[in-house]
Structures are given as structure tokens and as C-alpha cells.
Amino acid sequence: GAGSAFPPRARHLLRAGRHSVPLGERTLVMGILNVTPDSFHDGGRYLTADVALARAREMVDAGACIIDIGGESTRPGAGKVSVNEELERVLPVIEAVVSGTDIPISIDTSKAEVAREALKAGARMVNDITALRGDDEMAAVVAAAGCPVCLMHMQGEPGNMQKNPRYDDVVTEITAFFEERVEWAVARGVLPENIVLDPGIGFGKKLEHNLAILRHFERFLPLGLPLMIGASRKSFIGAIMGDDGTGERLPGTIA
């Protein structure tokens, strides 16, 4: 399993094209740029390339180390988007941000064709919420590019993931999922040093599951791979704060 293959290491250099992102020295921040009309927090705000570039520059100035660009909303209940529509959304924005900033870009997609074209346009990392399960060709695209890839845990899919997620022990089950996915990806040519793991806060998880992940985050460390956590302004923060919208979740996010 992955536990024995990857001994824990305190520091890790994630090579994203000509960029080297040092992990393990401090917590790094990934900026999220949703170029979708329906994302839960910023849907519709950054659809055009010039507006998206301005926002990307703000993120760089604020200290982001990488920017994640996505063209398909993954909020609970979200519908699917065609390959062509997703490409039309993300490619102009990727090209603008690559030419107008000096920060590595991650493409948030589960479609191999979108990942392939995004990497051609200058993206340097693939962030796949399906952990390479959503498209049979995705592992080959990542392996051929030799780029970093983030494998996320999700129970179900965005359309149904929050209906009634169940776990006996959420952290143990996610760990087993990670071990299986890493082994699967490496067997298909993905380099172990290119893999990042994301337990998928809010993706097929109830409040108590999200809190268990945060409370026991160190239990993922023996996998020996970099960990990413996406908690920003998600509904579990609102539930803790007694807030039913996304407006007041920033303090909880920062905490």
C-alpha cells in the first residue's frame, strides 16, 4: 500500500513546470478562480479573461502560491457541463493569467480533454475531484505531462453527494481510498512525487465528518504525500457559526 511506499517527509518540492513550490516549510494558500456562472461563492464574477486576470493579480499580491481555475461548478447538486463549454470558459482565462502573472496555474477538472488543453495553454497542475476516476484517459494525460495532480476523496458525485453520506470511520475510509488511488495512479505512470491528496471537505460529508477530518488531519501524514484542504467558506463553517448564507463565513474560514 501507499503507507509503506511513501515514508513521511517533512519537506517536499512540488515541480509545476518551471515553478518549484516548496511544501512543508509553511502552509501555502491556493487561490480559487471559478469561471462558472453557478459556483456557490463567486459564481459569475470572473467569467471574462480581463476580470479573471485582475482577480488573479489580487490573489498573487495577497500571497497565493498557486491559482486553481475551474469551469464546472462542484457545489452540492451541481449539474454537468460539456467538454466544449468547459473549454470555452477556462482556456481564455488560463491564457490570460499565464501571460499576465508569474504564478503556477492548476486546472480544476475531471475531464481528460479539458486537462490536456489546459496544460497546453500553460496550466501546470491538474486538480481532479474524482481522483482520476471520472475519465478513463485522465491518468494517461497526467502521466504524459509529468505534472502534479491532486487526488480528492468524494463519496458520490456533486449531483447526489450530500443526500445522505455515511461512514463507519471517515478518516480510516479516506485513508484507505488514498492508498488505493495512489497505487492505481502510480501503476499508470503518475510519479509519486507529483501526487497531492485532498480529503474533500464538503464532498459527500456531513458536519461531523468534516470536523473529524480536521480534528484528525495528522492521521493522513503517514501516507508521506502533500495534503491539501479546501474548507474556504463551505457550508459546515456556516453551520458552526449559525449562518445560512456564505456572507459571514470568512472569519470561520480563517480560523
Coordinates of C-alpha atoms in Angstrom, one line a residue:
G1 CA 0.0 0.0 0.0
A2 CA 0.9 3.7 -0.2
G3 CA 1.8 3.8 3.5
S4 CA 4.9 1.7 3.1
A5 CA 5.8 3.1 -0.3
F6 CA 6.0 6.7 0.8
P7 CA 7.7 7.3 4.2
P8 CA 6.7 10.6 5.8
R9 CA 8.9 13.5 4.9
A10 CA 8.8 17.0 6.4
R11 CA 9.6 18.9 3.1
H12 CA 8.6 18.3 -0.4
L13 CA 9.3 20.3 -3.7
L14 CA 6.3 20.2 -6.0
R15 CA 7.6 20.9 -9.5
A16 CA 5.0 22.6 -11.6
G17 CA 6.6 23.4 -14.9
R18 CA 9.3 26.0 -14.4
H19 CA 7.9 26.7 -11.0
S20 CA 9.0 24.8 -7.9
V21 CA 6.6 25.1 -5.0
P22 CA 8.2 24.3 -1.6
L23 CA 5.8 22.4 0.7
G24 CA 6.4 21.7 4.4
E25 CA 8.0 25.0 5.3
R26 CA 4.7 26.7 6.0
T27 CA 1.1 26.4 5.0
L28 CA 0.6 27.7 1.5
V29 CA -2.6 29.2 0.1
M30 CA -4.2 28.2 -3.2
G31 CA -6.3 30.9 -4.8
I32 CA -9.6 29.7 -6.3
L33 CA -10.8 31.3 -9.5
N34 CA -14.2 29.9 -10.5
V35 CA -15.1 30.8 -14.1
T36 CA -18.6 29.4 -13.8
P37 CA -22.0 31.1 -13.5
D38 CA -23.1 29.0 -10.6
S39 CA -20.3 28.4 -8.1
F40 CA -21.5 28.8 -4.5
H41 CA -19.4 31.8 -3.5
D42 CA -18.1 33.7 -6.6
G43 CA -20.3 32.3 -9.4
G44 CA -20.4 34.6 -12.4
R45 CA -17.9 37.2 -11.0
Y46 CA -14.8 36.2 -13.0
L47 CA -16.1 34.8 -16.3
T48 CA -14.2 37.1 -18.6
A49 CA -10.5 36.9 -19.1
D50 CA -9.7 40.5 -18.1
V51 CA -11.8 40.4 -14.9
A52 CA -10.3 37.0 -14.0
L53 CA -6.7 38.3 -14.6
A54 CA -7.4 41.2 -12.3
R55 CA -8.6 38.9 -9.6
A56 CA -5.6 36.6 -10.2
R57 CA -3.3 39.5 -9.6
E58 CA -5.1 40.4 -6.4
M59 CA -4.6 36.8 -5.2
V60 CA -0.9 36.9 -6.1
D61 CA -0.5 40.2 -4.2
A62 CA -2.3 38.7 -1.2
G63 CA 0.1 35.8 -1.1
A64 CA -1.4 32.9 -3.1
C65 CA 1.3 30.4 -4.3
I66 CA -0.9 28.7 -7.0
I67 CA -4.2 29.6 -8.6
D68 CA -6.8 26.9 -9.3
I69 CA -9.1 27.6 -12.3
G70 CA -12.3 25.7 -12.8
G71 CA -15.1 25.9 -15.3
E72 CA -17.6 23.4 -13.8
S73 CA -19.3 24.1 -10.5
T74 CA -18.9 21.2 -8.0
R75 CA -21.3 22.7 -5.4
P76 CA -23.8 20.2 -4.0
G77 CA -26.5 19.5 -6.6
A78 CA -24.5 20.9 -9.5
G79 CA -25.2 19.7 -13.0
K80 CA -22.7 18.6 -15.5
V81 CA -21.1 20.8 -18.2
S82 CA -20.0 19.7 -21.7
V83 CA -16.3 19.5 -22.6
N84 CA -16.7 22.3 -25.2
E85 CA -18.4 24.6 -22.7
E86 CA -15.8 23.9 -20.1
L87 CA -13.0 24.6 -22.5
E88 CA -14.6 27.9 -23.7
R89 CA -14.8 29.0 -20.1
V90 CA -11.3 28.1 -18.9
L91 CA -8.9 28.4 -21.8
P92 CA -9.1 32.2 -22.3
V93 CA -8.7 32.7 -18.6
I94 CA -5.8 30.3 -18.3
E95 CA -4.0 32.0 -21.2
A96 CA -4.6 35.5 -19.7
V97 CA -3.4 34.5 -16.2
V98 CA -0.4 32.7 -17.6
S99 CA 0.7 35.6 -19.7
G100 CA -0.2 38.3 -17.1
T101 CA 1.2 36.8 -13.9
D102 CA 4.1 34.6 -12.8
I103 CA 2.3 32.0 -10.7
P104 CA 1.6 28.3 -11.5
I105 CA -1.9 27.5 -12.6
S106 CA -3.9 24.4 -11.6
I107 CA -6.8 23.3 -13.8
D108 CA -9.7 22.0 -11.7
T109 CA -11.4 19.4 -14.0
S110 CA -12.3 15.7 -14.1
K111 CA -12.3 15.7 -17.9
A112 CA -9.1 14.5 -19.7
E113 CA -9.7 16.6 -22.8
V114 CA -10.0 19.8 -20.6
A115 CA -6.9 18.9 -18.7
R116 CA -4.9 18.2 -21.9
E117 CA -5.9 21.5 -23.5
A118 CA -5.4 23.5 -20.2
L119 CA -1.9 22.1 -19.9
K120 CA -1.2 23.1 -23.5
A121 CA -2.4 26.6 -22.6
G122 CA 0.0 26.9 -19.7
A123 CA -1.6 25.2 -16.7
R124 CA 0.9 23.3 -14.6
M125 CA -1.2 21.1 -12.3
V126 CA -4.4 19.0 -12.5
N127 CA -6.9 19.1 -9.6
D128 CA -9.3 16.2 -10.1
I129 CA -12.2 15.9 -7.6
T130 CA -12.8 12.3 -8.9
A131 CA -9.2 11.2 -8.1
L132 CA -8.7 10.1 -11.8
R133 CA -12.0 8.0 -11.7
G134 CA -14.1 10.4 -13.8
D135 CA -12.4 9.9 -17.1
D136 CA -10.5 6.8 -18.3
E137 CA -7.9 8.9 -20.1
M138 CA -7.1 11.3 -17.2
A139 CA -4.3 9.2 -15.7
A140 CA -2.5 9.0 -19.1
V141 CA -2.8 12.8 -19.6
V142 CA -1.3 13.5 -16.2
A143 CA 1.4 10.8 -16.6
A144 CA 2.4 12.1 -20.1
A145 CA 2.6 15.7 -18.9
G146 CA 4.6 14.7 -15.8
C147 CA 2.7 17.4 -13.9
P148 CA 1.4 17.5 -10.3
V149 CA -2.0 16.1 -9.7
C150 CA -4.3 16.4 -6.7
L151 CA -6.5 13.4 -5.9
M152 CA -9.6 14.2 -3.9
H153 CA -11.9 12.0 -1.9
M154 CA -15.6 12.3 -2.7
Q155 CA -18.5 10.0 -1.7
G156 CA -20.9 10.0 -4.6
E157 CA -20.8 12.9 -7.1
P158 CA -21.7 16.6 -6.9
G159 CA -25.3 15.9 -8.0
N160 CA -26.0 13.5 -5.1
M161 CA -23.1 13.6 -2.7
Q162 CA -24.9 15.5 0.1
K163 CA -28.1 13.3 0.0
N164 CA -27.1 11.1 2.9
P165 CA -23.3 10.4 3.2
R166 CA -22.4 7.6 5.6
Y167 CA -19.2 6.4 7.1
D168 CA -18.2 4.0 9.8
D169 CA -14.9 5.9 10.4
V170 CA -14.5 8.7 7.9
V171 CA -10.7 9.2 8.4
T172 CA -9.9 5.5 8.1
E173 CA -12.0 5.1 5.0
I174 CA -10.5 8.2 3.3
T175 CA -7.0 6.9 4.1
A176 CA -7.8 3.5 2.5
F177 CA -9.2 5.3 -0.5
F178 CA -6.0 7.4 -0.8
E179 CA -3.8 4.3 -0.6
E180 CA -5.8 2.6 -3.4
R181 CA -5.8 5.7 -5.6
V182 CA -2.1 6.4 -5.2
E183 CA -1.2 2.8 -6.0
W184 CA -3.6 2.9 -9.0
A185 CA -2.2 6.1 -10.3
V186 CA 1.5 5.1 -9.9
A187 CA 0.8 1.9 -11.8
R188 CA -0.3 4.0 -14.7
G189 CA 2.8 6.2 -14.8
V190 CA 1.9 9.0 -12.5
L191 CA 5.1 9.9 -10.5
P192 CA 4.6 9.6 -6.7
E193 CA 6.3 12.9 -6.1
N194 CA 3.7 14.6 -8.3
I195 CA 0.7 13.5 -6.1
V196 CA -1.1 15.7 -3.7
L197 CA -4.0 14.4 -1.6
D198 CA -7.2 16.2 -0.6
P199 CA -9.7 14.6 1.8
G200 CA -12.6 16.5 0.2
I201 CA -14.2 18.7 2.9
G202 CA -17.9 19.0 2.0
F203 CA -17.8 16.4 -0.8
G204 CA -20.1 13.7 0.5
K205 CA -19.5 14.7 4.1
K206 CA -21.8 15.8 6.9
L207 CA -20.8 18.3 9.5
E208 CA -19.4 15.7 11.9
H209 CA -17.4 14.1 9.0
N210 CA -15.8 17.4 8.1
L211 CA -14.9 18.1 11.7
A212 CA -13.4 14.6 12.2
I213 CA -11.2 15.2 9.1
L214 CA -9.9 18.5 10.6
R215 CA -9.5 17.1 14.1
H216 CA -7.5 14.0 12.9
F217 CA -5.7 15.5 10.0
E218 CA -2.4 14.2 11.2
R219 CA -3.6 10.6 10.5
F220 CA -3.0 11.3 6.8
L221 CA 0.6 12.2 7.4
P222 CA 1.9 8.6 7.3
L223 CA 1.0 8.5 3.6
G224 CA 4.0 10.7 3.1
L225 CA 2.4 12.9 0.5
P226 CA 1.5 16.6 0.5
L227 CA -2.0 17.4 1.8
M228 CA -4.4 20.0 0.5
I229 CA -7.5 21.1 2.3
G230 CA -10.4 23.0 0.7
A231 CA -12.5 24.5 3.5
S232 CA -13.0 28.1 2.4
R233 CA -16.5 29.4 3.1
K234 CA -18.1 26.0 2.9
S235 CA -21.5 25.2 4.5
F236 CA -20.1 23.4 7.5
I237 CA -18.4 26.7 8.6
G238 CA -21.8 28.4 8.3
A239 CA -23.4 25.6 10.3
I240 CA -20.9 26.1 13.1
M241 CA -21.4 29.9 13.0
G242 CA -25.2 29.7 12.7
D243 CA -25.1 31.4 9.3
D244 CA -27.3 30.2 6.4
G245 CA -25.5 32.2 3.7
T246 CA -21.9 32.5 2.5
G247 CA -21.5 36.1 3.6
E248 CA -20.2 35.6 7.1
R249 CA -18.0 32.6 6.7
L250 CA -14.7 34.4 6.2
P251 CA -13.8 34.6 10.0
G252 CA -14.6 30.9 10.4
T253 CA -12.5 30.1 7.3
I254 CA -9.5 32.0 8.6
A255 CA -9.8 30.3 12.0

